[in-house]
JSON list of C-alpha atoms and ligand atoms in Angstrom, two decimals:
[
{"chain": "A", "resi": 24, "resn": "UNK", "atom": "CA", "xyz": [-15.82, 0.38, 10.71]},
{"chain": "A", "resi": 25, "resn": "UNK", "atom": "CA", "xyz": [-19.12, 1.85, 11.03]},
{"chain": "A", "resi": 26, "resn": "UNK", "atom": "CA", "xyz": [-20.84, 2.16, 7.43]},
{"chain": "A", "resi": 27, "resn": "UNK", "atom": "CA", "xyz": [-22.86, -0.60, 6.89]},
{"chain": "A", "resi": 28, "resn": "UNK", "atom": "CA", "xyz": [-22.57, -2.88, 3.20]},
{"chain": "A", "resi": 29, "resn": "UNK", "atom": "CA", "xyz": [-25.83, -2.33, 2.52]},
{"chain": "A", "resi": 30, "resn": "UNK", "atom": "CA", "xyz": [-25.75, 1.37, 2.63]},
{"chain": "A", "resi": 31, "resn": "UNK", "atom": "CA", "xyz": [-22.04, 1.53, 0.40]},
{"chain": "A", "resi": 32, "resn": "UNK", "atom": "CA", "xyz": [-23.82, 3.38, -2.43]},
{"chain": "A", "resi": 33, "resn": "UNK", "atom": "CA", "xyz": [-25.80, 6.14, 0.13]},
{"chain": "A", "resi": 34, "resn": "UNK", "atom": "CA", "xyz": [-24.70, 9.64, -1.85]},
{"chain": "A", "resi": 35, "resn": "UNK", "atom": "CA", "xyz": [-22.30, 7.93, -4.54]},
{"chain": "A", "resi": 36, "resn": "UNK", "atom": "CA", "xyz": [-22.03, 9.61, -7.76]},
{"chain": "A", "resi": 37, "resn": "UNK", "atom": "CA", "xyz": [-19.25, 7.85, -9.31]},
{"chain": "A", "resi": 38, "resn": "UNK", "atom": "CA", "xyz": [-17.13, 4.78, -9.31]},
{"chain": "A", "resi": 39, "resn": "UNK", "atom": "CA", "xyz": [-13.76, 3.84, -9.62]},
{"chain": "A", "resi": 40, "resn": "UNK", "atom": "CA", "xyz": [-11.84, 0.66, -10.11]},
{"chain": "A", "resi": 41, "resn": "UNK", "atom": "CA", "xyz": [-8.75, -0.90, -9.63]},
{"chain": "A", "resi": 42, "resn": "UNK", "atom": "CA", "xyz": [-7.27, -2.80, -12.83]},
{"chain": "A", "resi": 43, "resn": "UNK", "atom": "CA", "xyz": [-4.84, -5.12, -11.78]},
{"chain": "A", "resi": 44, "resn": "UNK", "atom": "CA", "xyz": [-6.58, -8.07, -9.51]},
{"chain": "A", "resi": 45, "resn": "UNK", "atom": "CA", "xyz": [-10.01, -6.56, -9.67]},
{"chain": "A", "resi": 46, "resn": "UNK", "atom": "CA", "xyz": [-10.59, -6.03, -13.32]},
{"chain": "A", "resi": 47, "resn": "UNK", "atom": "CA", "xyz": [-7.94, -8.39, -14.74]},
{"chain": "A", "resi": 48, "resn": "UNK", "atom": "CA", "xyz": [-5.55, -10.67, -13.95]},
{"chain": "A", "resi": 49, "resn": "UNK", "atom": "CA", "xyz": [-2.58, -11.81, -16.26]},
{"chain": "A", "resi": 50, "resn": "UNK", "atom": "CA", "xyz": [-2.91, -15.03, -18.38]},
{"chain": "A", "resi": 51, "resn": "UNK", "atom": "CA", "xyz": [-1.38, -17.04, -18.76]},
{"chain": "A", "resi": 52, "resn": "UNK", "atom": "CA", "xyz": [-0.30, -16.81, -15.04]},
{"chain": "A", "resi": 53, "resn": "UNK", "atom": "CA", "xyz": [2.63, -15.01, -14.24]},
{"chain": "A", "resi": 54, "resn": "UNK", "atom": "CA", "xyz": [4.99, -17.37, -12.87]},
{"chain": "A", "resi": 55, "resn": "UNK", "atom": "CA", "xyz": [4.77, -19.42, -16.25]},
{"chain": "A", "resi": 56, "resn": "UNK", "atom": "CA", "xyz": [5.26, -15.99, -17.97]},
{"chain": "A", "resi": 57, "resn": "UNK", "atom": "CA", "xyz": [8.44, -15.92, -16.00]},
{"chain": "A", "resi": 58, "resn": "UNK", "atom": "CA", "xyz": [9.52, -19.54, -16.16]},
{"chain": "A", "resi": 59, "resn": "UNK", "atom": "CA", "xyz": [9.35, -19.49, -20.31]},
{"chain": "A", "resi": 60, "resn": "UNK", "atom": "CA", "xyz": [11.55, -16.46, -20.20]},
{"chain": "A", "resi": 61, "resn": "UNK", "atom": "CA", "xyz": [14.16, -18.07, -18.61]},
{"chain": "A", "resi": 62, "resn": "UNK", "atom": "CA", "xyz": [13.27, -21.68, -20.48]},
{"chain": "A", "resi": 63, "resn": "UNK", "atom": "CA", "xyz": [14.27, -18.99, -23.79]},
{"chain": "A", "resi": 64, "resn": "UNK", "atom": "CA", "xyz": [17.54, -18.74, -22.27]},
{"chain": "A", "resi": 65, "resn": "UNK", "atom": "CA", "xyz": [18.29, -22.50, -21.11]},
{"chain": "A", "resi": 66, "resn": "UNK", "atom": "CA", "xyz": [17.53, -21.79, -17.54]},
{"chain": "A", "resi": 67, "resn": "UNK", "atom": "CA", "xyz": [15.09, -24.62, -16.16]},
{"chain": "A", "resi": 68, "resn": "UNK", "atom": "CA", "xyz": [13.41, -23.43, -13.05]},
{"chain": "A", "resi": 69, "resn": "UNK", "atom": "CA", "xyz": [10.58, -24.51, -10.76]},
{"chain": "A", "resi": 70, "resn": "UNK", "atom": "CA", "xyz": [7.15, -23.15, -11.38]},
{"chain": "A", "resi": 71, "resn": "UNK", "atom": "CA", "xyz": [6.32, -22.76, -7.82]},
{"chain": "A", "resi": 72, "resn": "UNK", "atom": "CA", "xyz": [9.51, -21.70, -7.06]},
{"chain": "A", "resi": 73, "resn": "UNK", "atom": "CA", "xyz": [9.11, -18.61, -9.62]},
{"chain": "A", "resi": 74, "resn": "UNK", "atom": "CA", "xyz": [5.96, -17.65, -7.94]},
{"chain": "A", "resi": 75, "resn": "UNK", "atom": "CA", "xyz": [7.23, -17.36, -4.89]},
{"chain": "A", "resi": 76, "resn": "UNK", "atom": "CA", "xyz": [9.83, -15.48, -5.37]},
{"chain": "A", "resi": 77, "resn": "UNK", "atom": "CA", "xyz": [7.92, -12.99, -7.68]},
{"chain": "A", "resi": 78, "resn": "UNK", "atom": "CA", "xyz": [5.49, -12.46, -4.95]},
{"chain": "A", "resi": 79, "resn": "UNK", "atom": "CA", "xyz": [8.12, -11.84, -2.55]},
{"chain": "A", "resi": 80, "resn": "UNK", "atom": "CA", "xyz": [9.79, -9.83, -4.10]},
{"chain": "A", "resi": 81, "resn": "UNK", "atom": "CA", "xyz": [6.82, -7.16, -5.41]},
{"chain": "A", "resi": 82, "resn": "UNK", "atom": "CA", "xyz": [5.87, -7.29, -1.73]},
{"chain": "A", "resi": 83, "resn": "UNK", "atom": "CA", "xyz": [9.37, -5.99, -0.64]},
{"chain": "A", "resi": 84, "resn": "UNK", "atom": "CA", "xyz": [9.46, -3.42, -3.69]},
{"chain": "A", "resi": 85, "resn": "UNK", "atom": "CA", "xyz": [6.18, -2.27, -2.63]},
{"chain": "A", "resi": 86, "resn": "UNK", "atom": "CA", "xyz": [6.57, -1.82, 1.42]},
{"chain": "A", "resi": 87, "resn": "UNK", "atom": "CA", "xyz": [10.20, -0.42, 0.48]},
{"chain": "A", "resi": 88, "resn": "UNK", "atom": "CA", "xyz": [8.24, 2.18, -1.47]},
{"chain": "A", "resi": 89, "resn": "UNK", "atom": "CA", "xyz": [5.65, 2.88, 0.92]},
{"chain": "A", "resi": 90, "resn": "UNK", "atom": "CA", "xyz": [8.65, 4.21, 2.93]},
{"chain": "A", "resi": 91, "resn": "UNK", "atom": "CA", "xyz": [9.60, 6.77, 0.66]},
{"chain": "A", "resi": 92, "resn": "UNK", "atom": "CA", "xyz": [7.45, 9.35, -0.62]},
{"chain": "A", "resi": 93, "resn": "UNK", "atom": "CA", "xyz": [5.15, 7.15, -3.36]},
{"chain": "A", "resi": 94, "resn": "UNK", "atom": "CA", "xyz": [6.59, 9.68, -5.85]},
{"chain": "A", "resi": 95, "resn": "UNK", "atom": "CA", "xyz": [6.89, 7.82, -9.54]},
{"chain": "A", "resi": 96, "resn": "UNK", "atom": "CA", "xyz": [6.93, 8.34, -13.14]},
{"chain": "A", "resi": 97, "resn": "UNK", "atom": "CA", "xyz": [7.60, 6.31, -16.02]},
{"chain": "A", "resi": 98, "resn": "UNK", "atom": "CA", "xyz": [11.54, 5.78, -15.48]},
{"chain": "A", "resi": 99, "resn": "UNK", "atom": "CA", "xyz": [10.57, 5.00, -12.06]},
{"chain": "A", "resi": 100, "resn": "UNK", "atom": "CA", "xyz": [8.52, 2.11, -13.02]},
{"chain": "A", "resi": 101, "resn": "UNK", "atom": "CA", "xyz": [10.29, 0.78, -15.63]},
{"chain": "A", "resi": 102, "resn": "UNK", "atom": "CA", "xyz": [13.18, 0.40, -12.48]},
{"chain": "A", "resi": 103, "resn": "UNK", "atom": "CA", "xyz": [11.09, -1.12, -10.05]},
{"chain": "A", "resi": 104, "resn": "UNK", "atom": "CA", "xyz": [10.18, -3.98, -12.78]},
{"chain": "A", "resi": 105, "resn": "UNK", "atom": "CA", "xyz": [14.09, -4.30, -13.20]},
{"chain": "A", "resi": 106, "resn": "UNK", "atom": "CA", "xyz": [14.65, -4.73, -10.26]},
{"chain": "A", "resi": 107, "resn": "UNK", "atom": "CA", "xyz": [11.85, -7.79, -9.81]},
{"chain": "A", "resi": 108, "resn": "UNK", "atom": "CA", "xyz": [12.71, -9.17, -12.74]},
{"chain": "A", "resi": 109, "resn": "UNK", "atom": "CA", "xyz": [16.30, -9.70, -11.59]},
{"chain": "A", "resi": 110, "resn": "UNK", "atom": "CA", "xyz": [15.17, -10.90, -8.11]},
{"chain": "A", "resi": 111, "resn": "UNK", "atom": "CA", "xyz": [12.65, -13.11, -10.03]},
{"chain": "A", "resi": 112, "resn": "UNK", "atom": "CA", "xyz": [14.86, -14.17, -12.62]},
{"chain": "A", "resi": 113, "resn": "UNK", "atom": "CA", "xyz": [18.63, -14.31, -10.98]},
{"chain": "A", "resi": 114, "resn": "UNK", "atom": "CA", "xyz": [21.94, -15.08, -13.11]},
{"chain": "A", "resi": 115, "resn": "UNK", "atom": "CA", "xyz": [20.15, -15.57, -16.57]},
{"chain": "A", "resi": 116, "resn": "UNK", "atom": "CA", "xyz": [22.89, -15.11, -19.07]},
{"chain": "A", "resi": 117, "resn": "UNK", "atom": "CA", "xyz": [20.77, -12.42, -21.30]},
{"chain": "A", "resi": 118, "resn": "UNK", "atom": "CA", "xyz": [19.00, -10.37, -18.56]},
{"chain": "A", "resi": 119, "resn": "UNK", "atom": "CA", "xyz": [18.25, -7.43, -20.60]},
{"chain": "A", "resi": 120, "resn": "UNK", "atom": "CA", "xyz": [16.78, -9.64, -22.88]},
{"chain": "A", "resi": 121, "resn": "UNK", "atom": "CA", "xyz": [14.31, -11.18, -19.86]},
{"chain": "A", "resi": 122, "resn": "UNK", "atom": "CA", "xyz": [13.54, -8.07, -18.68]},
{"chain": "A", "resi": 123, "resn": "UNK", "atom": "CA", "xyz": [12.67, -6.79, -22.35]},
{"chain": "A", "resi": 124, "resn": "UNK", "atom": "CA", "xyz": [10.60, -9.64, -23.26]},
{"chain": "A", "resi": 125, "resn": "UNK", "atom": "CA", "xyz": [8.64, -9.51, -20.09]},
{"chain": "A", "resi": 126, "resn": "UNK", "atom": "CA", "xyz": [8.04, -5.53, -20.38]},
{"chain": "A", "resi": 127, "resn": "UNK", "atom": "CA", "xyz": [6.96, -6.14, -23.73]},
{"chain": "A", "resi": 128, "resn": "UNK", "atom": "CA", "xyz": [4.73, -9.06, -22.77]},
{"chain": "A", "resi": 129, "resn": "UNK", "atom": "CA", "xyz": [2.78, -7.62, -20.48]},
{"chain": "A", "resi": 130, "resn": "UNK", "atom": "CA", "xyz": [2.38, -4.56, -22.65]},
{"chain": "A", "resi": 131, "resn": "UNK", "atom": "CA", "xyz": [0.29, -6.91, -24.56]},
{"chain": "A", "resi": 132, "resn": "UNK", "atom": "CA", "xyz": [-3.64, -7.05, -24.16]},
{"chain": "A", "resi": 133, "resn": "UNK", "atom": "CA", "xyz": [-3.42, -10.82, -25.34]},
{"chain": "A", "resi": 134, "resn": "UNK", "atom": "CA", "xyz": [-1.60, -11.11, -22.03]},
{"chain": "A", "resi": 135, "resn": "UNK", "atom": "CA", "xyz": [-4.81, -10.71, -19.74]},
{"chain": "A", "resi": 136, "resn": "UNK", "atom": "CA", "xyz": [-7.93, -11.44, -19.25]},
{"chain": "A", "resi": 137, "resn": "UNK", "atom": "CA", "xyz": [-11.01, -10.15, -17.52]},
{"chain": "A", "resi": 138, "resn": "UNK", "atom": "CA", "xyz": [-12.30, -11.75, -14.37]},
{"chain": "A", "resi": 139, "resn": "UNK", "atom": "CA", "xyz": [-15.37, -13.91, -15.60]},
{"chain": "A", "resi": 140, "resn": "UNK", "atom": "CA", "xyz": [-17.80, -10.78, -12.93]},
{"chain": "A", "resi": 141, "resn": "UNK", "atom": "CA", "xyz": [-16.29, -8.31, -14.82]},
{"chain": "A", "resi": 142, "resn": "UNK", "atom": "CA", "xyz": [-18.33, -7.54, -18.01]},
{"chain": "A", "resi": 143, "resn": "UNK", "atom": "CA", "xyz": [-21.83, -8.08, -16.62]},
{"chain": "A", "resi": 144, "resn": "UNK", "atom": "CA", "xyz": [-20.86, -5.52, -13.51]},
{"chain": "A", "resi": 145, "resn": "UNK", "atom": "CA", "xyz": [-19.64, -3.06, -15.61]},
{"chain": "A", "resi": 146, "resn": "UNK", "atom": "CA", "xyz": [-22.83, -3.23, -17.85]},
{"chain": "A", "resi": 147, "resn": "UNK", "atom": "CA", "xyz": [-24.67, -2.67, -14.87]},
{"chain": "A", "resi": 148, "resn": "UNK", "atom": "CA", "xyz": [-23.29, -0.50, -13.54]},
{"chain": "A", "resi": 149, "resn": "UNK", "atom": "CA", "xyz": [-22.92, 1.37, -16.47]},
{"chain": "A", "resi": 150, "resn": "UNK", "atom": "CA", "xyz": [-26.32, 1.46, -16.60]},
{"chain": "A", "resi": 151, "resn": "UNK", "atom": "CA", "xyz": [-26.59, 3.30, -13.60]},
{"chain": "A", "resi": 152, "resn": "UNK", "atom": "CA", "xyz": [-25.23, 6.69, -16.06]},
{"chain": "A", "resi": 153, "resn": "UNK", "atom": "CA", "xyz": [-22.80, 6.47, -13.40]},
{"chain": "A", "resi": 154, "resn": "UNK", "atom": "CA", "xyz": [-18.89, 7.73, -14.30]},
{"chain": "A", "resi": 155, "resn": "UNK", "atom": "CA", "xyz": [-16.54, 4.82, -14.46]},
{"chain": "A", "resi": 156, "resn": "UNK", "atom": "CA", "xyz": [-12.81, 5.47, -13.98]},
{"chain": "A", "resi": 157, "resn": "UNK", "atom": "CA", "xyz": [-10.03, 2.73, -13.91]},
{"chain": "A", "resi": 158, "resn": "UNK", "atom": "CA", "xyz": [-7.21, 3.78, -10.75]},
{"chain": "A", "resi": 159, "resn": "UNK", "atom": "CA", "xyz": [-4.06, 1.93, -11.07]},
{"chain": "A", "resi": 160, "resn": "UNK", "atom": "CA", "xyz": [-0.13, 1.91, -10.08]},
{"chain": "A", "resi": 161, "resn": "UNK", "atom": "CA", "xyz": [0.76, -0.09, -12.99]},
{"chain": "A", "resi": 162, "resn": "UNK", "atom": "CA", "xyz": [2.60, 2.31, -15.70]},
{"chain": "A", "resi": 163, "resn": "UNK", "atom": "CA", "xyz": [1.34, 3.35, -19.14]},
{"chain": "A", "resi": 164, "resn": "UNK", "atom": "CA", "xyz": [1.53, -0.09, -20.46]},
{"chain": "A", "resi": 165, "resn": "UNK", "atom": "CA", "xyz": [-2.25, -0.33, -18.96]},
{"chain": "A", "resi": 166, "resn": "UNK", "atom": "CA", "xyz": [-4.18, 2.42, -22.04]},
{"chain": "A", "resi": 167, "resn": "UNK", "atom": "CA", "xyz": [-3.04, -0.23, -24.82]},
{"chain": "A", "resi": 168, "resn": "UNK", "atom": "CA", "xyz": [-3.87, -3.12, -22.56]},
{"chain": "A", "resi": 169, "resn": "UNK", "atom": "CA", "xyz": [-7.41, -2.09, -21.81]},
{"chain": "A", "resi": 170, "resn": "UNK", "atom": "CA", "xyz": [-7.82, -0.59, -25.46]},
{"chain": "A", "resi": 171, "resn": "UNK", "atom": "CA", "xyz": [-7.78, -4.10, -26.78]},
{"chain": "A", "resi": 172, "resn": "UNK", "atom": "CA", "xyz": [-10.00, -6.22, -23.98]},
{"chain": "A", "resi": 173, "resn": "UNK", "atom": "CA", "xyz": [-13.51, -5.79, -25.16]},
{"chain": "A", "resi": 174, "resn": "UNK", "atom": "CA", "xyz": [-15.63, -5.51, -21.95]},
{"chain": "A", "resi": 175, "resn": "UNK", "atom": "CA", "xyz": [-12.99, -2.23, -20.92]},
{"chain": "A", "resi": 176, "resn": "UNK", "atom": "CA", "xyz": [-12.38, -0.89, -24.28]},
{"chain": "A", "resi": 177, "resn": "UNK", "atom": "CA", "xyz": [-16.23, -0.60, -24.98]},
{"chain": "A", "resi": 178, "resn": "UNK", "atom": "CA", "xyz": [-16.69, 1.11, -21.54]},
{"chain": "A", "resi": 179, "resn": "UNK", "atom": "CA", "xyz": [-14.38, 3.78, -22.59]},
{"chain": "A", "resi": 180, "resn": "UNK", "atom": "CA", "xyz": [-12.95, 4.24, -19.13]},
{"chain": "A", "resi": 181, "resn": "UNK", "atom": "CA", "xyz": [-11.36, 7.15, -17.77]},
{"chain": "A", "resi": 182, "resn": "UNK", "atom": "CA", "xyz": [-7.57, 6.02, -16.14]},
{"chain": "A", "resi": 183, "resn": "UNK", "atom": "CA", "xyz": [-5.68, 7.46, -13.71]},
{"chain": "A", "resi": 184, "resn": "UNK", "atom": "CA", "xyz": [-2.10, 5.92, -13.80]},
{"chain": "A", "resi": 185, "resn": "UNK", "atom": "CA", "xyz": [0.33, 6.62, -11.41]},
{"chain": "A", "resi": 186, "resn": "UNK", "atom": "CA", "xyz": [3.35, 6.74, -13.12]},
{"chain": "A", "resi": 187, "resn": "UNK", "atom": "CA", "xyz": [1.30, 9.59, -14.88]},
{"chain": "A", "resi": 188, "resn": "UNK", "atom": "CA", "xyz": [-0.03, 11.41, -12.18]},
{"chain": "A", "resi": 189, "resn": "UNK", "atom": "CA", "xyz": [3.13, 11.27, -10.11]},
{"chain": "A", "resi": 190, "resn": "UNK", "atom": "CA", "xyz": [2.07, 9.47, -7.42]},
{"chain": "A", "resi": 191, "resn": "UNK", "atom": "CA", "xyz": [1.35, 5.59, -6.24]},
{"chain": "A", "resi": 192, "resn": "UNK", "atom": "CA", "xyz": [-1.80, 4.62, -4.50]},
{"chain": "A", "resi": 193, "resn": "UNK", "atom": "CA", "xyz": [-2.29, 4.83, -1.68]},
{"chain": "A", "resi": 194, "resn": "UNK", "atom": "CA", "xyz": [-0.72, 8.65, -1.42]},
{"chain": "A", "resi": 195, "resn": "UNK", "atom": "CA", "xyz": [-3.94, 11.10, -1.53]},
{"chain": "A", "resi": 196, "resn": "UNK", "atom": "CA", "xyz": [-2.24, 13.10, -4.29]},
{"chain": "A", "resi": 197, "resn": "UNK", "atom": "CA", "xyz": [-2.80, 10.00, -6.53]},
{"chain": "A", "resi": 198, "resn": "UNK", "atom": "CA", "xyz": [-6.50, 10.05, -5.34]},
{"chain": "A", "resi": 199, "resn": "UNK", "atom": "CA", "xyz": [-6.80, 13.91, -5.69]},
{"chain": "A", "resi": 200, "resn": "UNK", "atom": "CA", "xyz": [-6.44, 13.34, -9.32]},
{"chain": "A", "resi": 201, "resn": "UNK", "atom": "CA", "xyz": [-9.03, 10.40, -9.43]},
{"chain": "A", "resi": 202, "resn": "UNK", "atom": "CA", "xyz": [-11.66, 13.46, -7.96]},
{"chain": "A", "resi": 203, "resn": "UNK", "atom": "CA", "xyz": [-10.24, 15.73, -10.63]},
{"chain": "A", "resi": 204, "resn": "UNK", "atom": "CA", "xyz": [-10.68, 13.32, -13.36]},
{"chain": "A", "resi": 205, "resn": "UNK", "atom": "CA", "xyz": [-14.01, 12.74, -12.46]},
{"chain": "A", "resi": 206, "resn": "UNK", "atom": "CA", "xyz": [-14.88, 16.08, -11.42]},
{"chain": "A", "resi": 207, "resn": "UNK", "atom": "CA", "xyz": [-16.28, 15.03, -8.32]},
{"chain": "A", "resi": 208, "resn": "UNK", "atom": "CA", "xyz": [-15.74, 15.55, -4.56]},
{"chain": "A", "resi": 209, "resn": "UNK", "atom": "CA", "xyz": [-14.56, 12.99, -2.71]},
{"chain": "A", "resi": 210, "resn": "UNK", "atom": "CA", "xyz": [-17.27, 11.73, -0.69]},
{"chain": "A", "resi": 211, "resn": "UNK", "atom": "CA", "xyz": [-19.21, 11.01, -3.84]},
{"chain": "A", "resi": 212, "resn": "UNK", "atom": "CA", "xyz": [-16.53, 8.71, -4.72]},
{"chain": "A", "resi": 213, "resn": "UNK", "atom": "CA", "xyz": [-16.78, 4.62, -4.15]},
{"chain": "A", "resi": 214, "resn": "UNK", "atom": "CA", "xyz": [-13.26, 2.52, -4.81]},
{"chain": "A", "resi": 215, "resn": "UNK", "atom": "CA", "xyz": [-13.22, -0.52, -5.42]},
{"chain": "A", "resi": 216, "resn": "UNK", "atom": "CA", "xyz": [-10.12, -2.88, -5.39]},
{"chain": "A", "resi": 217, "resn": "UNK", "atom": "CA", "xyz": [-8.50, -6.07, -4.16]},
{"chain": "A", "resi": 218, "resn": "UNK", "atom": "CA", "xyz": [-6.14, -4.19, -2.14]},
{"chain": "A", "resi": 219, "resn": "UNK", "atom": "CA", "xyz": [-7.13, -3.39, 1.60]},
{"chain": "A", "resi": 220, "resn": "UNK", "atom": "CA", "xyz": [-4.20, -0.79, 2.13]},
{"chain": "A", "resi": 221, "resn": "UNK", "atom": "CA", "xyz": [-4.19, 0.85, -1.60]},
{"chain": "A", "resi": 222, "resn": "UNK", "atom": "CA", "xyz": [-7.66, 0.57, -2.82]},
{"chain": "A", "resi": 223, "resn": "UNK", "atom": "CA", "xyz": [-9.26, 0.78, 0.13]},
{"chain": "A", "resi": 224, "resn": "UNK", "atom": "CA", "xyz": [-7.66, 2.54, 3.19]},
{"chain": "A", "resi": 225, "resn": "UNK", "atom": "CA", "xyz": [-5.67, 4.80, 1.20]},
{"chain": "A", "resi": 226, "resn": "UNK", "atom": "CA", "xyz": [-9.06, 5.77, -0.52]},
{"chain": "A", "resi": 227, "resn": "UNK", "atom": "CA", "xyz": [-10.80, 6.41, 3.09]},
{"chain": "A", "resi": 228, "resn": "UNK", "atom": "CA", "xyz": [-7.59, 8.53, 3.79]},
{"chain": "A", "resi": 229, "resn": "UNK", "atom": "CA", "xyz": [-8.77, 10.68, 1.31]},
{"chain": "A", "resi": 230, "resn": "UNK", "atom": "CA", "xyz": [-12.14, 11.39, 2.04]},
{"chain": "A", "resi": 231, "resn": "UNK", "atom": "CA", "xyz": [-13.43, 8.60, -0.37]},
{"chain": "A", "resi": 232, "resn": "UNK", "atom": "CA", "xyz": [-15.54, 4.99, -0.09]},
{"chain": "A", "resi": 233, "resn": "UNK", "atom": "CA", "xyz": [-13.68, 2.19, -0.39]},
{"chain": "A", "resi": 234, "resn": "UNK", "atom": "CA", "xyz": [-14.67, -1.36, -0.64]},
{"chain": "A", "resi": 235, "resn": "UNK", "atom": "CA", "xyz": [-12.33, -4.44, -0.63]},
{"chain": "A", "resi": 236, "resn": "UNK", "atom": "CA", "xyz": [-12.62, -7.00, -3.45]},
{"chain": "A", "resi": 237, "resn": "UNK", "atom": "CA", "xyz": [-12.18, -9.86, -1.26]},
{"chain": "A", "resi": 238, "resn": "UNK", "atom": "CA", "xyz": [-11.58, -12.11, -4.14]},
{"chain": "A", "resi": 239, "resn": "UNK", "atom": "CA", "xyz": [-10.02, -14.81, -2.33]},
{"chain": "A", "resi": 240, "resn": "UNK", "atom": "CA", "xyz": [-12.70, -14.59, 0.23]},
{"chain": "A", "resi": 241, "resn": "UNK", "atom": "CA", "xyz": [-9.76, -14.26, 2.57]},
{"chain": "A", "resi": 242, "resn": "UNK", "atom": "CA", "xyz": [-12.34, -12.24, 5.04]},
{"chain": "A", "resi": 243, "resn": "UNK", "atom": "CA", "xyz": [-9.13, -11.44, 7.09]},
{"chain": "A", "resi": 244, "resn": "UNK", "atom": "CA", "xyz": [-10.00, -8.23, 7.53]},
{"chain": "A", "resi": 245, "resn": "UNK", "atom": "CA", "xyz": [-12.40, -6.76, 10.26]},
{"chain": "A", "resi": 246, "resn": "UNK", "atom": "CA", "xyz": [-10.99, -2.21, 9.24]},
{"chain": "A", "resi": 247, "resn": "UNK", "atom": "CA", "xyz": [-12.64, -2.47, 5.69]},
{"chain": "A", "resi": 248, "resn": "UNK", "atom": "CA", "xyz": [-16.13, -3.23, 3.91]},
{"chain": "A", "resi": 249, "resn": "UNK", "atom": "CA", "xyz": [-15.29, -6.15, 1.59]},
{"chain": "A", "resi": 250, "resn": "UNK", "atom": "CA", "xyz": [-17.55, -8.20, -1.09]},
{"chain": "A", "resi": 251, "resn": "UNK", "atom": "CA", "xyz": [-16.37, -11.45, -2.53]},
{"chain": "A", "resi": 252, "resn": "UNK", "atom": "CA", "xyz": [-17.45, -10.67, -6.18]},
{"chain": "A", "resi": 253, "resn": "UNK", "atom": "CA", "xyz": [-18.80, -8.03, -8.30]},
{"chain": "A", "resi": 254, "resn": "UNK", "atom": "CA", "xyz": [-22.06, -9.12, -8.63]},
{"chain": "A", "resi": 255, "resn": "UNK", "atom": "CA", "xyz": [-22.35, -8.37, -4.93]},
{"chain": "A", "resi": 256, "resn": "UNK", "atom": "CA", "xyz": [-22.04, -4.64, -5.41]},
{"chain": "A", "resi": 257, "resn": "UNK", "atom": "CA", "xyz": [-23.80, -4.25, -7.98]},
{"chain": "A", "resi": 258, "resn": "UNK", "atom": "CA", "xyz": [-26.84, -5.85, -6.05]},
{"chain": "A", "resi": 259, "resn": "UNK", "atom": "CA", "xyz": [-26.36, -3.40, -3.67]},
{"chain": "A", "resi": 260, "resn": "UNK", "atom": "CA", "xyz": [-26.92, -0.73, -5.57]},
{"chain": "A", "resi": 261, "resn": "UNK", "atom": "CA", "xyz": [-30.00, -2.46, -7.15]},
{"chain": "A", "resi": 262, "resn": "UNK", "atom": "CA", "xyz": [-28.44, -2.29, -10.52]},
{"chain": "B", "resi": 12, "resn": "LIG", "atom": "MG1", "xyz": [-4.90, -4.99, -7.73]}
]
């Protein structure tokens, strides 16, 4: 990595942000929501067990996905979430009911919240006049979710969603769709996200500049540029 973090805005004309883990997070937490769905069917599950199963199952699914072509659409995303729900909550009396409840839950804006630094950062970045897009591997449920969160709805964000594009991050075709959406060449785009592979290395391979939003301060990746919060990135712009 030759670029210094203080040069990260040089030549940048537009901003691209990941959604989940970067701008928004589930609230209440995923483990509590899944455990509540099981409880409604009389199944009591330990929260930590549910949490660990979810993390593992989401990671396994994504790992297998990355060995494939990263091709997707809405039915593919629906199947992915069915697999994940089934592996986190096996042996429920009514598995389809649990899936439908969880699918609906995470498609509603009141099931999500913005991270505290998002509102101020977006206000400052909007004031620069640079166009801002949101680029996500979530499915089309992201549209109503973002529309219902005032800090994001006010932005009128351009949305690039993998299930609509046909390719998931980190596929180059996904990033090409991001460039097309913003009408910019890849070199003019700064991609910011919490996933070093999908959001940063994938973006860089497609010719964009990528910055890792290391919200938990892990600091364990030497191969990517990182910041711990959005304000740090905004202040580098002098915005
Ligand atoms: Mg993310």
